Structure formats: C-alpha cells, structure tokens
JSON list of C-alpha atoms in Angstrom, two decimals:
[
{"chain": "N", "resi": 30, "resn": "UNK", "atom": "CA", "xyz": [103.83, 114.41, 64.12]},
{"chain": "N", "resi": 31, "resn": "UNK", "atom": "CA", "xyz": [106.22, 117.32, 63.67]},
{"chain": "N", "resi": 32, "resn": "UNK", "atom": "CA", "xyz": [109.83, 116.32, 63.01]},
{"chain": "N", "resi": 33, "resn": "UNK", "atom": "CA", "xyz": [111.21, 119.86, 62.95]},
{"chain": "N", "resi": 34, "resn": "UNK", "atom": "CA", "xyz": [113.03, 119.34, 66.25]},
{"chain": "N", "resi": 35, "resn": "UNK", "atom": "CA", "xyz": [114.54, 116.12, 64.92]},
{"chain": "N", "resi": 36, "resn": "UNK", "atom": "CA", "xyz": [116.19, 117.95, 62.04]},
{"chain": "N", "resi": 37, "resn": "UNK", "atom": "CA", "xyz": [117.61, 120.66, 64.28]},
{"chain": "N", "resi": 38, "resn": "UNK", "atom": "CA", "xyz": [118.82, 118.28, 67.01]},
{"chain": "N", "resi": 39, "resn": "UNK", "atom": "CA", "xyz": [122.50, 117.41, 67.16]},
{"chain": "N", "resi": 40, "resn": "UNK", "atom": "CA", "xyz": [123.74, 113.96, 66.27]},
{"chain": "N", "resi": 41, "resn": "UNK", "atom": "CA", "xyz": [125.85, 113.65, 69.40]},
{"chain": "N", "resi": 42, "resn": "UNK", "atom": "CA", "xyz": [125.22, 115.29, 72.77]},
{"chain": "N", "resi": 43, "resn": "UNK", "atom": "CA", "xyz": [126.26, 115.02, 76.39]},
{"chain": "N", "resi": 44, "resn": "UNK", "atom": "CA", "xyz": [123.84, 115.36, 79.30]},
{"chain": "N", "resi": 45, "resn": "UNK", "atom": "CA", "xyz": [124.94, 118.13, 81.65]},
{"chain": "N", "resi": 46, "resn": "UNK", "atom": "CA", "xyz": [124.58, 117.32, 85.37]},
{"chain": "N", "resi": 47, "resn": "UNK", "atom": "CA", "xyz": [122.29, 119.61, 87.41]},
{"chain": "N", "resi": 48, "resn": "UNK", "atom": "CA", "xyz": [120.91, 121.28, 84.28]},
{"chain": "N", "resi": 49, "resn": "UNK", "atom": "CA", "xyz": [117.95, 122.63, 86.28]},
{"chain": "N", "resi": 50, "resn": "UNK", "atom": "CA", "xyz": [120.11, 123.89, 89.13]},
{"chain": "N", "resi": 51, "resn": "UNK", "atom": "CA", "xyz": [121.61, 122.55, 92.33]},
{"chain": "N", "resi": 52, "resn": "UNK", "atom": "CA", "xyz": [119.41, 120.62, 94.81]},
{"chain": "N", "resi": 53, "resn": "UNK", "atom": "CA", "xyz": [117.33, 122.61, 97.28]},
{"chain": "N", "resi": 54, "resn": "UNK", "atom": "CA", "xyz": [116.83, 120.80, 100.59]},
{"chain": "N", "resi": 55, "resn": "UNK", "atom": "CA", "xyz": [113.63, 121.59, 102.52]},
{"chain": "N", "resi": 56, "resn": "UNK", "atom": "CA", "xyz": [112.33, 119.65, 105.50]},
{"chain": "N", "resi": 57, "resn": "UNK", "atom": "CA", "xyz": [108.69, 119.09, 104.51]},
{"chain": "N", "resi": 58, "resn": "UNK", "atom": "CA", "xyz": [109.36, 117.85, 100.94]},
{"chain": "N", "resi": 59, "resn": "UNK", "atom": "CA", "xyz": [112.07, 115.58, 102.34]},
{"chain": "N", "resi": 60, "resn": "UNK", "atom": "CA", "xyz": [109.63, 114.13, 104.90]},
{"chain": "N", "resi": 61, "resn": "UNK", "atom": "CA", "xyz": [107.02, 113.67, 102.16]},
{"chain": "N", "resi": 62, "resn": "UNK", "atom": "CA", "xyz": [109.45, 111.86, 99.90]},
{"chain": "N", "resi": 63, "resn": "UNK", "atom": "CA", "xyz": [110.55, 109.65, 102.81]},
{"chain": "N", "resi": 64, "resn": "UNK", "atom": "CA", "xyz": [106.95, 108.47, 103.18]},
{"chain": "N", "resi": 65, "resn": "UNK", "atom": "CA", "xyz": [106.73, 107.86, 99.45]},
{"chain": "N", "resi": 66, "resn": "UNK", "atom": "CA", "xyz": [110.01, 105.95, 99.47]},
{"chain": "N", "resi": 67, "resn": "UNK", "atom": "CA", "xyz": [108.74, 103.68, 102.25]},
{"chain": "N", "resi": 68, "resn": "UNK", "atom": "CA", "xyz": [105.88, 102.70, 99.94]},
{"chain": "N", "resi": 69, "resn": "UNK", "atom": "CA", "xyz": [108.29, 102.22, 97.05]},
{"chain": "N", "resi": 70, "resn": "UNK", "atom": "CA", "xyz": [110.64, 100.09, 99.14]},
{"chain": "N", "resi": 71, "resn": "UNK", "atom": "CA", "xyz": [107.78, 97.83, 100.25]},
{"chain": "N", "resi": 72, "resn": "UNK", "atom": "CA", "xyz": [106.86, 97.31, 96.61]},
{"chain": "N", "resi": 73, "resn": "UNK", "atom": "CA", "xyz": [110.49, 96.67, 95.68]},
{"chain": "N", "resi": 74, "resn": "UNK", "atom": "CA", "xyz": [110.89, 94.07, 98.42]},
{"chain": "N", "resi": 75, "resn": "UNK", "atom": "CA", "xyz": [107.89, 92.25, 96.97]},
{"chain": "N", "resi": 76, "resn": "UNK", "atom": "CA", "xyz": [109.55, 92.32, 93.55]},
{"chain": "N", "resi": 77, "resn": "UNK", "atom": "CA", "xyz": [112.80, 90.91, 94.94]},
{"chain": "N", "resi": 78, "resn": "UNK", "atom": "CA", "xyz": [111.01, 88.07, 96.70]},
{"chain": "N", "resi": 79, "resn": "UNK", "atom": "CA", "xyz": [108.91, 87.25, 93.64]},
{"chain": "N", "resi": 80, "resn": "UNK", "atom": "CA", "xyz": [111.99, 87.23, 91.43]},
{"chain": "N", "resi": 81, "resn": "UNK", "atom": "CA", "xyz": [113.79, 84.97, 93.87]},
{"chain": "N", "resi": 82, "resn": "UNK", "atom": "CA", "xyz": [110.81, 82.60, 93.83]},
{"chain": "N", "resi": 83, "resn": "UNK", "atom": "CA", "xyz": [110.83, 82.54, 90.02]},
{"chain": "N", "resi": 84, "resn": "UNK", "atom": "CA", "xyz": [114.56, 81.89, 89.76]},
{"chain": "N", "resi": 85, "resn": "UNK", "atom": "CA", "xyz": [114.78, 79.41, 92.62]},
{"chain": "N", "resi": 86, "resn": "UNK", "atom": "CA", "xyz": [117.04, 81.62, 94.74]},
{"chain": "N", "resi": 87, "resn": "UNK", "atom": "CA", "xyz": [116.33, 82.22, 98.40]},
{"chain": "N", "resi": 88, "resn": "UNK", "atom": "CA", "xyz": [116.41, 85.94, 99.05]},
{"chain": "N", "resi": 89, "resn": "UNK", "atom": "CA", "xyz": [118.24, 86.81, 102.23]},
{"chain": "N", "resi": 90, "resn": "UNK", "atom": "CA", "xyz": [118.01, 90.06, 104.21]},
{"chain": "N", "resi": 91, "resn": "UNK", "atom": "CA", "xyz": [121.40, 91.08, 102.82]},
{"chain": "N", "resi": 92, "resn": "UNK", "atom": "CA", "xyz": [120.09, 90.65, 99.26]},
{"chain": "N", "resi": 93, "resn": "UNK", "atom": "CA", "xyz": [117.11, 92.90, 100.00]},
{"chain": "N", "resi": 94, "resn": "UNK", "atom": "CA", "xyz": [119.43, 95.48, 101.54]},
{"chain": "N", "resi": 95, "resn": "UNK", "atom": "CA", "xyz": [121.63, 95.54, 98.45]},
{"chain": "N", "resi": 96, "resn": "UNK", "atom": "CA", "xyz": [118.59, 95.78, 96.18]},
{"chain": "N", "resi": 97, "resn": "UNK", "atom": "CA", "xyz": [117.13, 98.73, 98.05]},
{"chain": "N", "resi": 98, "resn": "UNK", "atom": "CA", "xyz": [120.53, 100.38, 98.16]},
{"chain": "N", "resi": 99, "resn": "UNK", "atom": "CA", "xyz": [120.81, 99.97, 94.39]},
{"chain": "N", "resi": 100, "resn": "UNK", "atom": "CA", "xyz": [117.40, 101.62, 93.94]},
{"chain": "N", "resi": 101, "resn": "UNK", "atom": "CA", "xyz": [118.57, 104.54, 96.09]},
{"chain": "N", "resi": 102, "resn": "UNK", "atom": "CA", "xyz": [121.82, 104.96, 94.16]},
{"chain": "N", "resi": 103, "resn": "UNK", "atom": "CA", "xyz": [119.91, 104.83, 90.87]},
{"chain": "N", "resi": 104, "resn": "UNK", "atom": "CA", "xyz": [117.64, 107.62, 92.07]},
{"chain": "N", "resi": 105, "resn": "UNK", "atom": "CA", "xyz": [120.61, 109.77, 93.11]},
{"chain": "N", "resi": 106, "resn": "UNK", "atom": "CA", "xyz": [122.30, 109.28, 89.75]},
{"chain": "N", "resi": 107, "resn": "UNK", "atom": "CA", "xyz": [119.05, 110.01, 87.95]},
{"chain": "N", "resi": 108, "resn": "UNK", "atom": "CA", "xyz": [118.63, 113.26, 89.88]},
{"chain": "N", "resi": 109, "resn": "UNK", "atom": "CA", "xyz": [122.17, 114.35, 89.11]},
{"chain": "N", "resi": 110, "resn": "UNK", "atom": "CA", "xyz": [121.55, 113.81, 85.39]},
{"chain": "N", "resi": 111, "resn": "UNK", "atom": "CA", "xyz": [118.13, 115.52, 85.42]},
{"chain": "N", "resi": 112, "resn": "UNK", "atom": "CA", "xyz": [116.08, 112.32, 85.35]},
{"chain": "N", "resi": 113, "resn": "UNK", "atom": "CA", "xyz": [113.26, 110.88, 87.39]},
{"chain": "N", "resi": 114, "resn": "UNK", "atom": "CA", "xyz": [113.55, 108.65, 90.47]},
{"chain": "N", "resi": 115, "resn": "UNK", "atom": "CA", "xyz": [114.02, 104.98, 89.63]},
{"chain": "N", "resi": 116, "resn": "UNK", "atom": "CA", "xyz": [112.65, 101.88, 91.27]},
{"chain": "N", "resi": 117, "resn": "UNK", "atom": "CA", "xyz": [111.91, 98.23, 90.57]},
{"chain": "N", "resi": 118, "resn": "UNK", "atom": "CA", "xyz": [108.87, 97.49, 88.42]},
{"chain": "N", "resi": 119, "resn": "UNK", "atom": "CA", "xyz": [106.71, 94.38, 88.60]},
{"chain": "N", "resi": 120, "resn": "UNK", "atom": "CA", "xyz": [106.41, 94.45, 84.82]},
{"chain": "N", "resi": 121, "resn": "UNK", "atom": "CA", "xyz": [110.11, 93.67, 84.55]},
{"chain": "N", "resi": 122, "resn": "UNK", "atom": "CA", "xyz": [109.72, 90.76, 86.95]},
{"chain": "N", "resi": 123, "resn": "UNK", "atom": "CA", "xyz": [106.88, 89.52, 84.78]},
{"chain": "N", "resi": 124, "resn": "UNK", "atom": "CA", "xyz": [109.17, 89.66, 81.75]},
{"chain": "N", "resi": 125, "resn": "UNK", "atom": "CA", "xyz": [111.48, 87.17, 83.46]},
{"chain": "N", "resi": 126, "resn": "UNK", "atom": "CA", "xyz": [108.61, 84.70, 83.67]},
{"chain": "N", "resi": 127, "resn": "UNK", "atom": "CA", "xyz": [107.45, 85.36, 80.11]},
{"chain": "N", "resi": 128, "resn": "UNK", "atom": "CA", "xyz": [110.84, 85.18, 78.40]},
{"chain": "N", "resi": 129, "resn": "UNK", "atom": "CA", "xyz": [112.56, 82.74, 80.72]},
{"chain": "N", "resi": 130, "resn": "UNK", "atom": "CA", "xyz": [115.71, 84.89, 80.59]},
{"chain": "N", "resi": 131, "resn": "UNK", "atom": "CA", "xyz": [117.26, 85.12, 84.05]},
{"chain": "N", "resi": 132, "resn": "UNK", "atom": "CA", "xyz": [120.76, 86.35, 83.26]},
{"chain": "N", "resi": 133, "resn": "UNK", "atom": "CA", "xyz": [121.91, 89.60, 84.86]},
{"chain": "N", "resi": 134, "resn": "UNK", "atom": "CA", "xyz": [124.15, 90.19, 81.85]},
{"chain": "N", "resi": 135, "resn": "UNK", "atom": "CA", "xyz": [121.06, 90.73, 79.69]},
{"chain": "N", "resi": 136, "resn": "UNK", "atom": "CA", "xyz": [119.90, 93.51, 82.03]},
{"chain": "N", "resi": 137, "resn": "UNK", "atom": "CA", "xyz": [123.38, 95.04, 81.98]},
{"chain": "N", "resi": 138, "resn": "UNK", "atom": "CA", "xyz": [123.44, 94.93, 78.16]},
{"chain": "N", "resi": 139, "resn": "UNK", "atom": "CA", "xyz": [120.06, 96.69, 78.06]},
{"chain": "N", "resi": 140, "resn": "UNK", "atom": "CA", "xyz": [121.37, 99.36, 80.43]},
{"chain": "N", "resi": 141, "resn": "UNK", "atom": "CA", "xyz": [124.44, 99.94, 78.25]},
{"chain": "N", "resi": 142, "resn": "UNK", "atom": "CA", "xyz": [122.21, 100.36, 75.19]},
{"chain": "N", "resi": 143, "resn": "UNK", "atom": "CA", "xyz": [120.08, 102.96, 76.99]},
{"chain": "N", "resi": 144, "resn": "UNK", "atom": "CA", "xyz": [123.19, 104.85, 78.11]},
{"chain": "N", "resi": 145, "resn": "UNK", "atom": "CA", "xyz": [124.41, 104.95, 74.49]},
{"chain": "N", "resi": 146, "resn": "UNK", "atom": "CA", "xyz": [121.00, 106.25, 73.39]},
{"chain": "N", "resi": 147, "resn": "UNK", "atom": "CA", "xyz": [121.38, 109.13, 75.85]},
{"chain": "N", "resi": 148, "resn": "UNK", "atom": "CA", "xyz": [124.20, 110.48, 73.67]},
{"chain": "N", "resi": 149, "resn": "UNK", "atom": "CA", "xyz": [121.89, 110.69, 70.62]},
{"chain": "N", "resi": 150, "resn": "UNK", "atom": "CA", "xyz": [119.74, 113.86, 70.84]},
{"chain": "N", "resi": 151, "resn": "UNK", "atom": "CA", "xyz": [118.00, 113.03, 67.55]},
{"chain": "N", "resi": 152, "resn": "UNK", "atom": "CA", "xyz": [116.57, 109.89, 69.12]},
{"chain": "N", "resi": 153, "resn": "UNK", "atom": "CA", "xyz": [115.27, 111.94, 72.06]},
{"chain": "N", "resi": 154, "resn": "UNK", "atom": "CA", "xyz": [113.72, 114.41, 69.60]},
{"chain": "N", "resi": 155, "resn": "UNK", "atom": "CA", "xyz": [111.89, 111.55, 67.86]},
{"chain": "N", "resi": 156, "resn": "UNK", "atom": "CA", "xyz": [110.43, 110.44, 71.19]},
{"chain": "N", "resi": 157, "resn": "UNK", "atom": "CA", "xyz": [109.47, 114.03, 72.04]},
{"chain": "N", "resi": 158, "resn": "UNK", "atom": "CA", "xyz": [107.69, 114.31, 68.67]},
{"chain": "N", "resi": 159, "resn": "UNK", "atom": "CA", "xyz": [105.06, 111.78, 69.72]},
{"chain": "N", "resi": 160, "resn": "UNK", "atom": "CA", "xyz": [101.72, 113.68, 69.89]},
{"chain": "N", "resi": 161, "resn": "UNK", "atom": "CA", "xyz": [100.17, 114.38, 73.28]},
{"chain": "N", "resi": 162, "resn": "UNK", "atom": "CA", "xyz": [97.02, 112.53, 72.18]},
{"chain": "N", "resi": 163, "resn": "UNK", "atom": "CA", "xyz": [99.02, 109.35, 71.68]},
{"chain": "N", "resi": 164, "resn": "UNK", "atom": "CA", "xyz": [100.62, 109.73, 75.08]},
{"chain": "N", "resi": 165, "resn": "UNK", "atom": "CA", "xyz": [97.19, 110.28, 76.58]},
{"chain": "N", "resi": 166, "resn": "UNK", "atom": "CA", "xyz": [95.89, 107.08, 75.04]},
{"chain": "N", "resi": 167, "resn": "UNK", "atom": "CA", "xyz": [98.88, 105.17, 76.34]},
{"chain": "N", "resi": 168, "resn": "UNK", "atom": "CA", "xyz": [98.41, 106.80, 79.74]},
{"chain": "N", "resi": 169, "resn": "UNK", "atom": "CA", "xyz": [94.81, 105.60, 79.96]},
{"chain": "N", "resi": 170, "resn": "UNK", "atom": "CA", "xyz": [95.93, 102.03, 79.37]},
{"chain": "N", "resi": 171, "resn": "UNK", "atom": "CA", "xyz": [98.97, 102.29, 81.64]},
{"chain": "N", "resi": 172, "resn": "UNK", "atom": "CA", "xyz": [97.23, 103.81, 84.65]},
{"chain": "N", "resi": 173, "resn": "UNK", "atom": "CA", "xyz": [94.21, 101.62, 84.06]},
{"chain": "N", "resi": 174, "resn": "UNK", "atom": "CA", "xyz": [96.52, 98.61, 84.25]},
{"chain": "N", "resi": 175, "resn": "UNK", "atom": "CA", "xyz": [97.92, 99.92, 87.52]},
{"chain": "N", "resi": 176, "resn": "UNK", "atom": "CA", "xyz": [94.41, 100.26, 88.94]},
{"chain": "N", "resi": 177, "resn": "UNK", "atom": "CA", "xyz": [93.42, 96.80, 87.65]},
{"chain": "N", "resi": 178, "resn": "UNK", "atom": "CA", "xyz": [96.56, 95.32, 89.23]},
{"chain": "N", "resi": 179, "resn": "UNK", "atom": "CA", "xyz": [95.62, 96.90, 92.55]},
{"chain": "N", "resi": 180, "resn": "UNK", "atom": "CA", "xyz": [92.13, 95.41, 92.34]},
{"chain": "N", "resi": 181, "resn": "UNK", "atom": "CA", "xyz": [93.64, 92.01, 91.53]},
{"chain": "N", "resi": 182, "resn": "UNK", "atom": "CA", "xyz": [95.94, 92.18, 94.53]},
{"chain": "N", "resi": 183, "resn": "UNK", "atom": "CA", "xyz": [93.06, 93.20, 96.79]},
{"chain": "N", "resi": 184, "resn": "UNK", "atom": "CA", "xyz": [91.16, 90.18, 95.45]},
{"chain": "N", "resi": 185, "resn": "UNK", "atom": "CA", "xyz": [93.61, 87.99, 97.33]},
{"chain": "N", "resi": 186, "resn": "UNK", "atom": "CA", "xyz": [92.90, 89.68, 100.67]},
{"chain": "N", "resi": 187, "resn": "UNK", "atom": "CA", "xyz": [90.83, 87.72, 103.18]},
{"chain": "N", "resi": 188, "resn": "UNK", "atom": "CA", "xyz": [87.74, 89.87, 103.57]},
{"chain": "N", "resi": 189, "resn": "UNK", "atom": "CA", "xyz": [85.39, 87.03, 104.52]},
{"chain": "N", "resi": 190, "resn": "UNK", "atom": "CA", "xyz": [87.12, 85.78, 107.67]},
{"chain": "N", "resi": 191, "resn": "UNK", "atom": "CA", "xyz": [88.82, 89.04, 108.66]},
{"chain": "N", "resi": 192, "resn": "UNK", "atom": "CA", "xyz": [86.34, 91.89, 108.74]},
{"chain": "N", "resi": 193, "resn": "UNK", "atom": "CA", "xyz": [89.06, 94.29, 109.84]},
{"chain": "N", "resi": 194, "resn": "UNK", "atom": "CA", "xyz": [90.47, 94.22, 106.32]},
{"chain": "N", "resi": 195, "resn": "UNK", "atom": "CA", "xyz": [87.22, 95.78, 105.08]},
{"chain": "N", "resi": 196, "resn": "UNK", "atom": "CA", "xyz": [87.68, 98.72, 107.43]},
{"chain": "N", "resi": 197, "resn": "UNK", "atom": "CA", "xyz": [91.33, 99.11, 106.43]},
{"chain": "N", "resi": 198, "resn": "UNK", "atom": "CA", "xyz": [90.58, 99.25, 102.70]},
{"chain": "N", "resi": 199, "resn": "UNK", "atom": "CA", "xyz": [87.43, 101.35, 103.05]},
{"chain": "N", "resi": 200, "resn": "UNK", "atom": "CA", "xyz": [88.92, 103.98, 105.35]},
{"chain": "N", "resi": 201, "resn": "UNK", "atom": "CA", "xyz": [92.21, 104.02, 103.42]},
{"chain": "N", "resi": 202, "resn": "UNK", "atom": "CA", "xyz": [90.48, 104.64, 100.09]},
{"chain": "N", "resi": 203, "resn": "UNK", "atom": "CA", "xyz": [88.17, 107.19, 101.68]},
{"chain": "N", "resi": 204, "resn": "UNK", "atom": "CA", "xyz": [91.12, 109.13, 103.07]},
{"chain": "N", "resi": 205, "resn": "UNK", "atom": "CA", "xyz": [92.84, 109.07, 99.70]},
{"chain": "N", "resi": 206, "resn": "UNK", "atom": "CA", "xyz": [89.78, 110.52, 97.97]},
{"chain": "N", "resi": 207, "resn": "UNK", "atom": "CA", "xyz": [89.56, 113.53, 100.28]},
{"chain": "N", "resi": 208, "resn": "UNK", "atom": "CA", "xyz": [91.98, 115.76, 98.27]},
{"chain": "N", "resi": 209, "resn": "UNK", "atom": "CA", "xyz": [90.05, 114.94, 95.07]},
{"chain": "N", "resi": 210, "resn": "UNK", "atom": "CA", "xyz": [86.49, 115.29, 96.33]},
{"chain": "N", "resi": 211, "resn": "UNK", "atom": "CA", "xyz": [87.04, 118.12, 98.84]},
{"chain": "N", "resi": 212, "resn": "UNK", "atom": "CA", "xyz": [90.17, 120.09, 97.83]},
{"chain": "N", "resi": 213, "resn": "UNK", "atom": "CA", "xyz": [89.61, 122.66, 100.60]},
{"chain": "N", "resi": 214, "resn": "UNK", "atom": "CA", "xyz": [89.17, 120.07, 103.37]},
{"chain": "N", "resi": 215, "resn": "UNK", "atom": "CA", "xyz": [92.64, 120.73, 104.81]},
{"chain": "N", "resi": 216, "resn": "UNK", "atom": "CA", "xyz": [92.71, 124.47, 104.18]},
{"chain": "N", "resi": 217, "resn": "UNK", "atom": "CA", "xyz": [93.07, 125.31, 107.90]},
{"chain": "N", "resi": 218, "resn": "UNK", "atom": "CA", "xyz": [96.01, 122.98, 108.41]},
{"chain": "N", "resi": 219, "resn": "UNK", "atom": "CA", "xyz": [99.59, 124.31, 108.39]},
{"chain": "N", "resi": 220, "resn": "UNK", "atom": "CA", "xyz": [100.92, 125.07, 104.93]},
{"chain": "N", "resi": 221, "resn": "UNK", "atom": "CA", "xyz": [103.98, 122.94, 105.65]},
{"chain": "N", "resi": 222, "resn": "UNK", "atom": "CA", "xyz": [101.76, 119.84, 105.73]},
{"chain": "N", "resi": 223, "resn": "UNK", "atom": "CA", "xyz": [100.10, 120.49, 102.37]},
{"chain": "N", "resi": 224, "resn": "UNK", "atom": "CA", "xyz": [102.47, 118.28, 100.34]},
{"chain": "N", "resi": 225, "resn": "UNK", "atom": "CA", "xyz": [101.32, 115.33, 102.47]},
{"chain": "N", "resi": 226, "resn": "UNK", "atom": "CA", "xyz": [97.66, 116.26, 102.90]},
{"chain": "N", "resi": 227, "resn": "UNK", "atom": "CA", "xyz": [97.16, 117.10, 99.21]},
{"chain": "N", "resi": 228, "resn": "UNK", "atom": "CA", "xyz": [98.38, 113.69, 98.07]},
{"chain": "N", "resi": 229, "resn": "UNK", "atom": "CA", "xyz": [95.76, 110.96, 98.03]},
{"chain": "N", "resi": 230, "resn": "UNK", "atom": "CA", "xyz": [98.41, 108.27, 97.60]},
{"chain": "N", "resi": 231, "resn": "UNK", "atom": "CA", "xyz": [100.33, 109.33, 100.69]},
{"chain": "N", "resi": 232, "resn": "UNK", "atom": "CA", "xyz": [97.16, 109.69, 102.79]},
{"chain": "N", "resi": 233, "resn": "UNK", "atom": "CA", "xyz": [95.95, 106.24, 101.75]},
{"chain": "N", "resi": 234, "resn": "UNK", "atom": "CA", "xyz": [99.33, 104.71, 102.52]},
{"chain": "N", "resi": 235, "resn": "UNK", "atom": "CA", "xyz": [99.62, 106.27, 105.96]},
{"chain": "N", "resi": 236, "resn": "UNK", "atom": "CA", "xyz": [96.06, 105.37, 106.96]},
{"chain": "N", "resi": 237, "resn": "UNK", "atom": "CA", "xyz": [96.22, 101.82, 105.59]},
{"chain": "N", "resi": 238, "resn": "UNK", "atom": "CA", "xyz": [99.58, 101.05, 107.20]},
{"chain": "N", "resi": 239, "resn": "UNK", "atom": "CA", "xyz": [98.53, 102.41, 110.60]},
{"chain": "N", "resi": 240, "resn": "UNK", "atom": "CA", "xyz": [95.16, 100.64, 110.55]},
{"chain": "N", "resi": 241, "resn": "UNK", "atom": "CA", "xyz": [96.73, 97.38, 109.41]},
{"chain": "N", "resi": 242, "resn": "UNK", "atom": "CA", "xyz": [99.25, 97.57, 112.26]},
{"chain": "N", "resi": 243, "resn": "UNK", "atom": "CA", "xyz": [96.43, 98.28, 114.70]},
{"chain": "N", "resi": 244, "resn": "UNK", "atom": "CA", "xyz": [94.00, 95.57, 113.56]},
{"chain": "N", "resi": 245, "resn": "UNK", "atom": "CA", "xyz": [96.32, 92.86, 112.29]},
{"chain": "N", "resi": 246, "resn": "UNK", "atom": "CA", "xyz": [99.59, 93.57, 114.10]},
{"chain": "N", "resi": 247, "resn": "UNK", "atom": "CA", "xyz": [103.03, 93.67, 112.55]},
{"chain": "N", "resi": 248, "resn": "UNK", "atom": "CA", "xyz": [103.30, 89.91, 112.02]},
{"chain": "N", "resi": 249, "resn": "UNK", "atom": "CA", "xyz": [106.43, 87.79, 111.77]},
{"chain": "N", "resi": 250, "resn": "UNK", "atom": "CA", "xyz": [109.18, 88.41, 109.24]},
{"chain": "N", "resi": 251, "resn": "UNK", "atom": "CA", "xyz": [108.39, 85.14, 107.43]},
{"chain": "N", "resi": 252, "resn": "UNK", "atom": "CA", "xyz": [104.70, 85.98, 107.16]},
{"chain": "N", "resi": 253, "resn": "UNK", "atom": "CA", "xyz": [105.39, 89.47, 105.85]},
{"chain": "N", "resi": 254, "resn": "UNK", "atom": "CA", "xyz": [107.85, 88.14, 103.25]},
{"chain": "N", "resi": 255, "resn": "UNK", "atom": "CA", "xyz": [105.29, 85.58, 102.12]},
{"chain": "N", "resi": 256, "resn": "UNK", "atom": "CA", "xyz": [102.59, 88.21, 101.75]},
{"chain": "N", "resi": 257, "resn": "UNK", "atom": "CA", "xyz": [104.88, 90.51, 99.78]},
{"chain": "N", "resi": 258, "resn": "UNK", "atom": "CA", "xyz": [105.93, 87.74, 97.43]},
{"chain": "N", "resi": 259, "resn": "UNK", "atom": "CA", "xyz": [102.32, 86.66, 96.92]},
{"chain": "N", "resi": 260, "resn": "UNK", "atom": "CA", "xyz": [101.27, 90.25, 96.16]},
{"chain": "N", "resi": 261, "resn": "UNK", "atom": "CA", "xyz": [104.11, 90.60, 93.66]},
{"chain": "N", "resi": 262, "resn": "UNK", "atom": "CA", "xyz": [103.11, 87.39, 91.88]},
{"chain": "N", "resi": 263, "resn": "UNK", "atom": "CA", "xyz": [99.49, 88.56, 91.78]},
{"chain": "N", "resi": 264, "resn": "UNK", "atom": "CA", "xyz": [100.61, 91.82, 90.17]},
{"chain": "N", "resi": 265, "resn": "UNK", "atom": "CA", "xyz": [102.52, 89.98, 87.44]},
{"chain": "N", "resi": 266, "resn": "UNK", "atom": "CA", "xyz": [99.82, 87.54, 86.35]}
]
C-alpha cells in the first residue's frame, strides 16, 4: 500500500456540490434509470416488509411510501455531493436480526459518524490506498454473495406445481445473457435504445416482469406483500 496520498491530504476538507458539473438531462438515460429504479423500489419494499416482520410492526402503504421517498431523497442528496445512488440493503436488515438492535437512533448515530468522516480527507486517502487486488478479492466475495442470494431466493419458487415459473426464469436469464454472449446482437436497433439493450440486468427485469404478469397475473396486494417479505427473509438468512 502506498500512503503518499495520505501524507499530502488535508486534515479537514469540505465536499463541494456538483464537483463534476451540473446535471445533464437526457430522455433515454432517464428512461433507463426509471426502469432500474422500479427494480430497486421492489427490492426496497421487500426490505421494509421484512423489517416490519422482524420488529413486530405492521407496515402500512403510507410507511412504504415514506420509505421509498426517503430512498429518493437520499439519491438526490448523494448526486448533489458527487456520490452514488442510495437504496435499502438486505444486509442491513439482516444486521437487525443478528444484533437485536431495533432503535432508529442507532442508525441516526451511524449516519452522523459517516457525515463527520466526510470532513476528514486523510481518512478517504487511507481508503483509496487499498490495493486494487484487495478490492478485487472483496468484489469476488461480494458479487458471489449476491449471486448466491439470488439462487437461494429462486429456491423458494414453486417450479414443481407451476411450470410457467420455469419459462419465466429461463427466458429472463437467457435475455439477460444476450449482451454478454452476443454483444452485436442489437447492433441494428436505434442507438437511443442501447443503454437498455446493452444491460443484461434491465433486459432480465423487463422480460421476467412481463412474463410473470402474463403467466401468473398481477395478484392481490396481500399476496404480493407476502411474497416480497418472504423473498427478503430468504435473502437475509
């Protein structure tokens, strides 16, 4: 590890909003991100329901609305201060079950600590000094865990009695692999659609959601909430 940047970094610093420039609004990237955010919101709803189940609190529609609104505001603030989009993570919900700590004040205290760290450039330089090889090793474990979690969630799907689910998963995964296996498959499509067609995640999501709506229907609100909560619990264990 090279700590040269740590020595030259200031002790105190302030993050400048819009360091990389003002936002540039374009229709196709906006549409692409809207699709991605639908996926993120579905995941977040599952986290909210799982957390409510763990804490013994019934989650109402108004609670879900406030939670999704908070995720959106977090993302806006993160963009203003040159950060990444933010969302709820199942790992954090799992921590509630592991530690037994359910107080919101603990989360607020953790947020305050992170904000204070943002004023310490030397700390950021220490994090940046971590070798790429170490990050790669951590990435293998992290993304492998994500894949394993997905397999675990799919293990709870009824494939035996509902053959349609096999088609949904098979075709969805197949569509998502197209950009990886055949990068030129969509070369004759309009350039404006490339952000969507070049993303395996977005293709899989669109295909799976549409096929699920076609084969299984939309379902009742109670059934959907139960499925989301069950998926969230499966991801945490």
